Short mmCIF file of C-alpha atoms in Angstrom, two decimals:
data_model
loop_
_atom_site.label_atom_id
_atom_site.label_comp_id
_atom_site.label_asym_id
_atom_site.label_seq_id
_atom_site.Cartn_x
_atom_site.Cartn_y
_atom_site.Cartn_z
CA UNK A 24 -18.15 -4.13 21.30
CA UNK A 25 -15.64 -6.50 22.17
CA UNK A 26 -14.09 -5.63 18.33
CA UNK A 27 -10.03 -5.74 18.00
CA UNK A 28 -10.45 -2.48 16.71
CA UNK A 29 -12.29 -0.93 19.58
CA UNK A 30 -9.25 -2.76 21.96
CA UNK A 31 -6.72 -1.59 20.52
CA UNK A 32 -8.26 1.92 20.12
CA UNK A 33 -9.70 1.98 23.51
CA UNK A 34 -5.73 1.45 25.33
CA UNK A 35 -4.31 4.32 23.00
CA UNK A 36 -6.91 7.04 24.27
CA UNK A 37 -5.69 9.84 25.94
CA UNK A 38 -8.38 11.54 26.82
CA UNK A 39 -12.07 11.86 25.41
CA UNK A 40 -13.45 15.98 23.76
CA UNK A 41 -16.07 16.74 25.41
CA UNK A 42 -18.75 16.83 22.23
CA UNK A 43 -15.47 16.74 20.44
CA UNK A 44 -12.64 14.31 18.71
CA UNK A 45 -10.59 11.82 21.11
CA UNK A 46 -6.97 12.41 21.78
CA UNK A 47 -5.27 9.43 20.86
CA UNK A 48 -1.53 7.97 21.62
CA UNK A 49 0.52 7.31 18.90
CA UNK A 50 2.85 4.54 18.95
CA UNK A 51 4.79 5.25 15.37
CA UNK A 52 5.04 7.69 13.01
CA UNK A 53 6.57 7.47 9.60
CA UNK A 54 7.25 10.89 7.36
CA UNK A 55 8.37 10.89 4.47
CA UNK A 56 9.34 14.30 2.41
CA UNK A 57 6.31 14.71 0.87
CA UNK A 58 3.90 16.01 3.30
CA UNK A 59 6.22 16.72 5.84
CA UNK A 60 8.17 20.35 5.86
CA UNK A 61 5.31 22.34 6.90
CA UNK A 62 5.06 20.15 10.00
CA UNK A 63 9.07 20.75 10.42
CA UNK A 64 8.45 24.26 9.62
CA UNK A 65 5.45 24.61 12.26
CA UNK A 66 8.19 23.04 14.84
CA UNK A 67 10.35 25.37 14.19
CA UNK A 68 8.01 28.63 14.25
CA UNK A 69 6.43 27.71 18.42
CA UNK A 70 10.08 27.08 18.99
CA UNK A 71 8.98 23.01 20.21
CA UNK A 72 11.07 19.61 19.63
CA UNK A 73 9.62 16.21 18.87
CA UNK A 74 8.00 15.02 21.67
CA UNK A 75 9.00 11.97 21.56
CA UNK A 76 11.94 11.46 18.44
CA UNK A 77 12.81 7.79 19.33
CA UNK A 78 8.89 6.57 18.11
CA UNK A 79 9.34 8.82 14.55
CA UNK A 80 11.41 7.02 11.46
CA UNK A 81 11.73 9.04 8.29
CA UNK A 82 12.92 8.60 4.46
CA UNK A 83 12.00 9.58 1.31
CA UNK A 84 10.94 7.97 -1.28
CA UNK A 85 8.55 9.87 -3.65
CA UNK A 86 10.67 12.17 -4.66
CA UNK A 87 13.72 9.44 -5.30
CA UNK A 88 14.85 8.41 -9.18
CA UNK A 89 14.70 4.34 -9.79
CA UNK A 90 18.37 4.75 -10.92
CA UNK A 91 21.59 6.53 -10.25
CA UNK A 92 20.78 7.44 -7.04
CA UNK A 93 24.17 7.50 -6.50
CA UNK A 94 24.51 10.95 -8.43
CA UNK A 95 22.72 13.81 -7.30
CA UNK A 96 18.91 14.43 -7.77
CA UNK A 97 18.36 16.91 -11.31
CA UNK A 98 15.03 17.48 -11.09
CA UNK A 99 15.28 20.46 -8.92
CA UNK A 100 11.68 20.10 -6.86
CA UNK A 101 12.80 16.48 -5.95
CA UNK A 102 15.64 17.08 -5.06
CA UNK A 103 14.45 20.42 -2.84
CA UNK A 104 11.78 17.69 -0.94
CA UNK A 105 14.52 14.80 -0.03
CA UNK A 106 17.50 18.12 1.07
CA UNK A 107 15.20 19.27 3.17
CA UNK A 108 13.43 16.13 4.96
CA UNK A 109 17.33 14.98 5.47
CA UNK A 110 17.77 18.63 7.24
CA UNK A 111 14.83 18.31 9.22
CA UNK A 112 16.38 15.01 10.45
CA UNK A 113 19.42 16.53 11.45
CA UNK A 114 17.75 19.37 13.66
CA UNK A 115 15.34 17.53 15.19
CA UNK A 116 17.28 14.00 16.17
CA UNK A 117 15.22 12.26 14.32
CA UNK A 118 15.93 8.65 12.58
CA UNK A 119 16.66 9.12 8.98
CA UNK A 120 16.90 6.37 6.59
CA UNK A 121 18.46 7.98 3.54
CA UNK A 122 18.60 7.44 -0.46
CA UNK A 123 21.03 4.94 -1.06
CA UNK A 124 21.07 4.05 2.23
CA UNK A 125 20.69 -0.17 2.66
CA UNK A 126 17.53 0.88 4.86
CA UNK A 127 15.89 2.94 2.37
CA UNK A 128 13.23 2.30 0.59
CA UNK A 129 9.06 3.39 0.51
CA UNK A 130 8.45 3.94 3.74
CA UNK A 131 5.26 1.47 4.13
CA UNK A 132 7.32 -1.80 2.87
CA UNK A 133 10.40 -0.99 5.14
CA UNK A 134 8.08 -0.21 7.83
CA UNK A 135 7.19 -3.82 8.84
CA UNK A 136 10.19 -5.10 7.14
CA UNK A 137 12.39 -4.28 9.82
CA UNK A 138 9.61 -4.99 12.75
CA UNK A 139 8.97 -1.12 12.78
CA UNK A 140 4.85 -1.86 12.38
CA UNK A 141 4.06 -4.37 15.47
CA UNK A 142 0.58 -5.53 16.75
CA UNK A 143 -1.46 -3.46 18.49
CA UNK A 144 -0.09 -0.46 17.73
CA UNK A 145 -1.41 3.07 16.63
CA UNK A 146 0.70 3.88 13.52
CA UNK A 147 0.52 7.31 11.48
CA UNK A 148 2.18 8.73 8.50
CA UNK A 149 1.13 11.86 5.98
CA UNK A 150 -0.14 9.36 3.36
CA UNK A 151 -2.83 7.89 2.63
CA UNK A 152 -1.45 3.99 2.32
CA UNK A 153 -0.17 4.56 5.84
CA UNK A 154 -3.31 1.30 6.03
CA UNK A 155 -0.53 -0.44 4.81
CA UNK A 156 0.85 -1.77 8.27
CA UNK A 157 -2.95 -2.89 9.85
CA UNK A 158 -1.41 -5.70 8.07
CA UNK A 159 0.48 -6.66 11.21
CA UNK A 160 -2.93 -5.99 13.49
CA UNK A 161 -2.41 -2.40 13.77
CA UNK A 162 -4.43 0.53 13.69
CA UNK A 163 -2.54 2.09 11.25
CA UNK A 164 -3.35 5.29 9.10
CA UNK A 165 -3.14 8.65 6.72
CA UNK A 166 -2.91 11.83 8.24
CA UNK A 167 -2.52 15.17 7.31
CA UNK A 168 0.61 17.68 7.10
CA UNK A 169 -1.21 19.61 10.06
CA UNK A 170 -1.59 16.51 12.30
CA UNK A 171 1.71 15.28 12.02
CA UNK A 172 2.88 18.23 13.50
CA UNK A 173 0.37 17.87 16.24
CA UNK A 174 2.53 14.13 16.33
CA UNK A 175 5.67 15.41 16.17
CA UNK A 176 5.18 17.67 19.09
CA UNK A 177 2.79 16.06 20.91
CA UNK A 178 2.99 11.89 20.09
CA UNK A 179 -0.74 12.46 20.40
CA UNK A 180 -3.50 12.87 17.81
CA UNK A 181 -7.17 14.40 18.36
CA UNK A 182 -9.40 12.11 15.95
CA UNK A 183 -13.17 10.97 16.03
CA UNK A 184 -13.36 7.26 16.00
CA UNK A 185 -14.46 5.47 13.15
CA UNK A 186 -17.24 2.98 12.94
CA UNK A 187 -16.63 -0.86 12.63
CA UNK A 188 -17.13 -2.88 9.48
CA UNK A 189 -15.85 -6.70 9.35
CA UNK A 190 -15.50 -8.00 5.79
CA UNK A 191 -15.36 -11.34 5.49
CA UNK A 192 -13.93 -13.64 2.28
CA UNK A 193 -14.04 -17.49 2.14
CA UNK A 194 -13.30 -20.30 0.43
CA UNK A 195 -9.97 -20.63 -1.13
CA UNK A 196 -8.81 -18.58 -4.41
CA UNK A 197 -8.40 -20.30 -7.38
CA UNK A 198 -4.56 -20.42 -9.12
CA UNK A 199 -3.75 -17.15 -10.73
CA UNK A 200 -5.66 -15.19 -8.16
CA UNK A 201 -3.90 -13.03 -5.82
CA UNK A 202 -4.62 -10.97 -2.73
CA UNK A 203 -4.50 -7.58 -5.36
CA UNK A 204 -7.80 -9.36 -6.87
CA UNK A 205 -9.50 -9.32 -3.99
CA UNK A 206 -8.78 -5.79 -2.81
CA UNK A 207 -9.88 -4.90 -6.64
CA UNK A 208 -12.86 -7.65 -6.28
CA UNK A 209 -14.05 -5.38 -3.18
CA UNK A 210 -13.80 -1.80 -3.99
CA UNK A 211 -16.17 -3.26 -7.21
CA UNK A 212 -18.29 -4.53 -5.44
CA UNK A 213 -18.84 -2.26 -2.46
CA UNK A 214 -17.60 1.02 -4.47
CA UNK A 215 -14.79 3.47 -3.67
CA UNK A 216 -17.42 5.21 -1.03
CA UNK A 217 -18.47 1.77 0.58
CA UNK A 218 -16.13 1.82 3.30
CA UNK A 219 -16.32 5.44 4.16
CA UNK A 220 -16.59 6.79 8.01
CA UNK A 221 -15.53 3.38 8.95
CA UNK A 222 -12.23 0.92 9.55
CA UNK A 223 -11.89 -2.67 8.34
CA UNK A 224 -11.29 -5.73 9.83
CA UNK A 225 -10.40 -8.07 6.99
CA UNK A 226 -11.39 -12.24 8.47
CA UNK A 227 -12.77 -15.06 6.70
CA UNK A 228 -10.69 -18.42 5.09
CA UNK A 229 -9.00 -16.81 2.63
CA UNK A 230 -7.07 -13.88 4.85
CA UNK A 231 -6.63 -16.47 7.53
CA UNK A 232 -4.83 -18.15 4.18
CA UNK A 233 -2.78 -14.70 3.11
CA UNK A 234 0.91 -14.74 3.08
CA UNK A 235 2.30 -11.87 5.32
CA UNK A 236 2.86 -9.76 1.85
CA UNK A 237 -0.57 -10.26 0.85
CA UNK A 238 -1.87 -9.46 3.91
CA UNK A 239 -0.01 -5.93 3.29
CA UNK A 240 -1.24 -5.75 -0.04
CA UNK A 241 -5.05 -6.41 1.03
CA UNK A 242 -4.90 -3.30 4.15
CA UNK A 243 -2.77 -1.38 1.04
CA UNK A 244 -5.77 -0.87 -0.60
CA UNK A 245 -8.15 -0.54 2.02
CA UNK A 246 -8.29 3.16 1.97
CA UNK A 247 -9.25 2.88 -1.48
CA UNK A 248 -13.19 1.84 -0.93
CA UNK A 249 -13.20 4.82 1.58
CA UNK A 250 -12.40 3.17 4.70
CA UNK A 251 -10.15 4.79 7.13
CA UNK A 252 -7.86 1.98 7.26
CA UNK A 253 -7.84 -1.97 7.58
CA UNK A 254 -6.64 -4.31 9.54
CA UNK A 255 -6.05 -7.93 9.94
CA UNK A 256 -5.78 -9.57 13.46
CA UNK A 257 -2.36 -10.95 14.13
CA UNK A 258 -1.28 -14.52 14.03
CA UNK A 259 1.10 -17.31 14.18
CA UNK A 260 1.20 -16.29 9.97
CA UNK A 261 2.14 -12.18 11.47
CA UNK A 262 4.21 -14.00 14.49
CA UNK A 263 6.40 -16.33 12.22
CA UNK A 264 7.28 -12.71 9.67
CA UNK A 265 7.60 -10.39 12.44
CA UNK A 266 10.56 -13.07 14.39
CA UNK A 267 13.47 -11.68 14.43
CA UNK A 268 13.43 -8.65 12.51
CA UNK A 269 15.86 -5.65 13.42
CA UNK A 270 13.24 -3.55 15.40
CA UNK A 271 10.87 -6.77 16.49
CA UNK A 272 11.18 -7.81 20.52
CA UNK A 273 14.06 -9.96 21.33
CA UNK A 274 13.96 -12.94 23.67
CA UNK A 275 11.98 -12.72 26.50
CA UNK A 276 10.55 -9.46 25.72
CA UNK A 277 9.61 -11.61 22.53
CA UNK A 278 8.08 -14.17 24.79
CA UNK A 279 5.85 -11.63 26.50
CA UNK A 280 4.98 -9.67 22.81
CA UNK A 281 3.53 -12.49 21.73
CA UNK A 282 1.93 -13.36 24.39
CA UNK A 283 0.23 -9.99 24.41
CA UNK A 284 -0.47 -9.80 20.33
CA UNK A 285 -2.20 -13.71 20.96
CA UNK A 286 -4.76 -11.47 22.66
CA UNK A 287 -5.34 -9.51 20.01
CA UNK A 288 -9.03 -10.67 17.73
CA UNK A 289 -12.50 -9.68 18.45
CA UNK A 290 -14.32 -11.72 20.24
CA UNK A 291 -16.67 -14.41 19.48
CA UNK A 292 -19.49 -11.61 20.29
CA UNK A 293 -17.70 -8.78 18.77
CA UNK A 294 -20.68 -6.41 17.47
CA UNK A 295 -19.80 -4.88 13.89
CA UNK A 296 -21.41 -1.27 13.02
CA UNK A 297 -21.84 -3.06 9.49
CA UNK A 298 -20.80 -7.35 8.17
CA UNK A 299 -19.90 -8.19 4.79
CA UNK A 300 -19.40 -11.42 3.26
CA UNK A 301 -17.84 -13.11 0.04
CA UNK A 302 -17.00 -15.78 -1.44
CA UNK A 303 -13.39 -16.42 -3.04
CA UNK A 304 -14.67 -19.16 -6.02
CA UNK A 305 -16.69 -15.50 -7.22
CA UNK A 306 -12.80 -13.50 -7.70
CA UNK A 307 -10.42 -13.98 -10.93
CA UNK A 308 -8.21 -11.91 -11.97
CA UNK A 309 -9.14 -8.50 -12.07
CA UNK A 310 -7.78 -5.40 -14.46
CA UNK A 311 -9.57 -2.10 -13.79
CA UNK A 312 -11.30 0.09 -17.01
CA UNK A 313 -11.54 4.18 -16.10
CA UNK A 314 -10.52 6.54 -13.31
CA UNK A 315 -10.76 4.87 -9.99
CA UNK A 316 -9.76 1.82 -8.80
CA UNK A 317 -13.80 0.33 -8.02
CA UNK A 318 -13.96 0.74 -11.74
CA UNK A 319 -12.86 -2.58 -11.73
CA UNK A 320 -14.33 -6.25 -13.55
CA UNK A 321 -12.68 -9.47 -13.87
CA UNK A 322 -10.35 -9.82 -17.17
CA UNK A 323 -12.70 -12.25 -19.02
CA UNK A 324 -15.12 -9.20 -18.95
CA UNK A 325 -16.69 -6.45 -20.76
CA UNK A 326 -16.74 -2.89 -19.61
CA UNK A 327 -20.42 -2.38 -18.53
CA UNK A 328 -23.23 -0.14 -19.64
CA UNK A 329 -23.63 3.13 -17.93
CA UNK A 330 -27.28 2.56 -17.66
CA UNK A 331 -26.15 -0.46 -15.40
CA UNK A 332 -24.04 2.22 -13.10
CA UNK A 333 -25.45 2.46 -9.60
CA UNK A 334 -22.46 4.54 -8.04
CA UNK A 335 -21.63 6.63 -10.23
CA UNK A 336 -23.40 9.33 -12.57
CA UNK A 337 -23.48 8.65 -16.38
CA UNK A 338 -21.87 11.45 -17.64
CA UNK A 339 -18.50 10.59 -15.23
CA UNK A 340 -18.55 6.48 -16.57
CA UNK A 341 -18.39 8.34 -19.97
CA UNK A 342 -15.63 10.71 -19.03
CA UNK A 343 -13.64 8.07 -17.31
CA UNK A 344 -13.99 5.49 -20.74
CA UNK A 345 -13.23 8.87 -22.60
CA UNK A 346 -10.17 9.54 -21.10
CA UNK A 347 -9.41 5.80 -21.29
CA UNK A 348 -9.91 5.51 -24.64
CA UNK A 349 -12.00 2.78 -24.23
CA UNK A 350 -16.48 2.16 -24.46
CA UNK A 351 -18.74 0.26 -23.09
CA UNK A 352 -19.82 -3.49 -23.63
CA UNK A 353 -15.88 -3.42 -24.54
CA UNK A 354 -13.56 -6.75 -23.37
CA UNK A 355 -9.98 -5.69 -22.44
CA UNK A 356 -8.25 -8.96 -24.07
CA UNK A 357 -6.06 -8.17 -26.42
CA UNK A 358 -5.55 -4.73 -25.99
CA UNK A 359 -2.15 -2.91 -26.93
CA UNK A 360 -0.35 -2.39 -23.82
CA UNK A 361 2.99 0.07 -23.44
CA UNK A 362 3.95 0.15 -20.53
CA UNK A 363 4.22 -2.32 -17.64
CA UNK A 364 5.11 -1.08 -14.03
CA UNK A 365 6.02 -3.62 -11.37
CA UNK A 366 6.25 -2.09 -8.01
CA UNK A 367 5.08 1.11 -5.31
CA UNK A 368 3.58 -0.27 -1.50
CA UNK A 369 1.04 -2.45 -3.31
CA UNK A 370 3.54 -4.79 -4.83
CA UNK A 371 6.95 -4.11 -4.58
CA UNK A 372 7.64 -6.88 -2.23
CA UNK A 373 10.00 -9.96 -2.74
CA UNK A 374 6.60 -11.98 -3.18
CA UNK A 375 5.12 -9.83 -5.95
CA UNK A 376 8.78 -10.09 -7.68
CA UNK A 377 9.06 -13.97 -7.49
CA UNK A 378 4.82 -14.08 -8.96
CA UNK A 379 5.99 -11.67 -11.92
CA UNK A 380 9.04 -13.70 -12.37
CA UNK A 381 6.90 -17.11 -12.50
CA UNK A 382 5.83 -16.14 -15.16
CA UNK A 383 8.35 -14.63 -17.42
CA UNK A 384 11.00 -17.11 -16.88
CA UNK A 385 11.41 -18.72 -20.42
CA UNK A 386 9.32 -15.87 -22.49
CA UNK A 387 10.85 -12.53 -23.31
CA UNK A 388 9.47 -9.29 -23.12
CA UNK A 389 7.38 -8.12 -26.01
CA UNK A 390 8.87 -5.66 -28.18
CA UNK A 391 7.91 -2.05 -28.21
CA UNK A 392 6.89 -2.14 -24.02
CA UNK A 393 8.42 -0.44 -21.75
CA UNK A 394 8.96 -1.89 -18.15
CA UNK A 395 9.54 -0.26 -15.05
CA UNK A 396 10.61 -3.23 -12.61
CA UNK A 397 10.94 -1.27 -8.68
CA UNK A 398 11.40 -2.89 -5.63
CA UNK A 399 10.04 -1.53 -2.71
CA UNK A 400 13.29 -1.11 -0.64
CA UNK A 401 17.24 -2.29 -1.08
CA UNK A 402 16.14 -5.44 1.17
CA UNK A 403 13.60 -6.61 -1.35
CA UNK A 404 16.17 -5.87 -4.01
CA UNK A 405 18.89 -7.70 -2.27
CA UNK A 406 16.61 -10.89 -2.39
CA UNK A 407 15.73 -10.49 -5.74
CA UNK A 408 19.39 -10.42 -6.18
CA UNK A 409 19.89 -13.68 -3.93
CA UNK A 410 17.56 -16.03 -5.04
CA UNK A 411 18.57 -15.42 -8.45
CA UNK A 412 15.47 -13.43 -10.12
CA UNK A 413 17.23 -11.01 -11.70
CA UNK A 414 19.05 -13.59 -13.91
CA UNK A 415 15.46 -15.01 -14.73
CA UNK A 416 14.38 -11.61 -15.24
CA UNK A 417 17.71 -10.47 -16.86
CA UNK A 418 17.27 -13.67 -19.78
CA UNK A 419 13.68 -12.55 -20.29
CA UNK A 420 14.70 -8.50 -21.13
CA UNK A 421 13.54 -7.39 -18.21
CA UNK A 422 16.35 -5.13 -15.81
CA UNK A 423 15.98 -4.16 -12.43
CA UNK A 424 15.72 -0.56 -11.24
CA UNK A 425 16.86 0.48 -8.08
CA UNK A 426 13.80 1.75 -4.73
CA UNK A 427 11.26 3.89 -4.45
CA UNK A 428 7.53 4.81 -5.34
CA UNK A 429 7.93 5.35 -9.55
CA UNK A 430 5.45 5.29 -11.28
CA UNK A 431 2.91 4.86 -9.27
CA UNK A 432 2.11 8.94 -9.05
CA UNK A 433 4.21 11.32 -11.22
CA UNK A 434 6.82 12.70 -9.13
CA UNK A 435 9.91 11.29 -10.02
CA UNK A 436 11.06 11.05 -13.33
CA UNK A 437 9.51 7.60 -13.89
CA UNK A 438 6.41 8.90 -16.02
CA UNK A 439 3.95 7.28 -18.69
CA UNK A 440 3.24 9.17 -21.28
CA UNK A 441 -0.08 10.98 -22.33
CA UNK A 442 -2.44 8.08 -24.48
CA UNK A 443 -0.28 5.18 -23.42
CA UNK A 444 -1.54 2.65 -21.45
CA UNK A 445 0.22 1.23 -18.60
CA UNK A 446 -1.11 -2.33 -17.10
CA UNK A 447 0.81 -1.11 -13.28
CA UNK A 448 0.65 -3.20 -10.04
CA UNK A 449 -0.20 0.38 -8.00
CA UNK A 450 -2.93 1.38 -6.07
CA UNK A 451 -5.01 4.69 -8.06
CA UNK A 452 -5.91 4.80 -11.56
CA UNK A 453 -7.28 8.34 -11.37
CA UNK A 454 -6.48 11.10 -14.32
CA UNK A 455 -2.60 11.77 -15.24
CA UNK A 456 -1.46 10.04 -11.87
CA UNK A 457 1.28 8.37 -13.60
CA UNK A 458 1.65 11.37 -15.63
CA UNK A 459 -0.18 13.72 -17.44
CA UNK A 460 -2.91 11.57 -20.54
CA UNK A 461 -0.95 8.70 -19.34
CA UNK A 462 -3.85 5.80 -19.07
CA UNK A 463 -4.07 3.22 -16.14
CA UNK A 464 -4.94 -0.48 -15.26
CA UNK A 465 -4.53 -1.45 -12.05
CA UNK A 466 -3.32 -5.05 -12.48
CA UNK A 467 -1.95 -7.73 -10.17
CA UNK A 468 1.70 -9.04 -10.85
CA UNK A 469 0.70 -11.83 -12.35
CA UNK A 470 -1.19 -9.99 -15.09
CA UNK A 471 1.55 -7.33 -15.28
CA UNK A 472 3.83 -10.01 -15.98
CA UNK A 473 1.26 -11.54 -18.78
CA UNK A 474 0.98 -8.05 -20.58
CA UNK A 475 4.64 -6.98 -20.28
CA UNK A 476 5.50 -10.84 -22.68
CA UNK A 477 2.40 -10.53 -25.09
CA UNK A 478 1.93 -6.31 -25.67
CA UNK A 479 -1.91 -7.12 -25.01
CA UNK A 480 -3.58 -7.10 -21.24
CA UNK A 481 -3.78 -11.36 -21.10
CA UNK A 482 -5.40 -13.37 -18.67
CA UNK A 483 -2.03 -15.00 -16.72
CA UNK A 484 -4.22 -18.18 -15.92
CA UNK A 485 -3.56 -19.08 -19.72
CA UNK A 486 0.50 -19.31 -19.34
CA UNK A 487 0.67 -20.98 -15.79
CA UNK A 488 2.01 -23.69 -15.87
#
């Protein structure tokens, strides 16, 4: 078939189980505090060590507070999970990037920025948004806790090979349209189950023109279409991003690596199980109105009527609108909002903060809006300072919090109260995702910034100079 997915997958096959799964070798395992404790307990009970500890990197991110990180964590559940990960790493001899370490952050932000995630790798983590690392040209996907234990013990995993899909997006995005909008558009077009059973390769003019950080955002959201993962063939953008990163190859090894990475692309005669084509001209800034990421629309559009929806039961559709306090045929432009969240492994990188700052510069945070601006790592935090973005944001009435998953999910202190609307750059808008009863509107950093300074859902194109 000669697809890039086949090339990487086949190179990592250890053995094929007759009438069963593939034993696949894993180059990199990432562990965080939520999905790893039982895996380490499993090793302990069986008297096993980690097979290749040098290929495993661990850090807390979901439960870390985004303020006063130099003080003990007050929430007992969060403290226990973070402390347990540290102890497990010490016991099993694993690299650990702890709270307040300059290496700490959200694991899906830190991996690429440190050069730990490289083209041609197989990468797994007990977290669905591991698909983020596919932006590097890697086969990266989330796994369950029992599978985390499997990789810890053997550096291998048993997996059924997914089908292949290529999504082509051609043309040129208009000003104010971001990678986040592209991802939300794709979810709405093919639904949150439209890529189930597939591994997606993103291609086309729009994808080739994206920066590395934009690609990370796009691949991050692959799982929200039901895909096993999503990735992009490495190119000069990838190589320029990785060069001189801490864990990337150096010297002659770099040259050898790049020479190999250049071969990582689908052949001209590649045959995919499914192939889709989209036009950039059809994509505008987007927002969600429901309780799954596929329930989205162009920011100028109106919420559809239940009888026009083909991928969701009418009762479920209406239940989502009821939870959100919205109705069919409603426009969201002008809807008052209460919270804004910039961050998560989806949009917590330096380019996202630059975009947010470009809107709020010379303006001021709307009265009554609570804004959480959370870098994806300490490296991003330091870059915000070095570029002077903190000054722009402070002058506009915002403050920078400390790194962590924050309000992406209700596992730490940053929870949105019941009934409140939050324009969020995160990846999921499920019921209660940001806190019991919280109402999440997924959007790009530009849309989030526009809402933060106006206090209502606003088309960012009206504020761009």
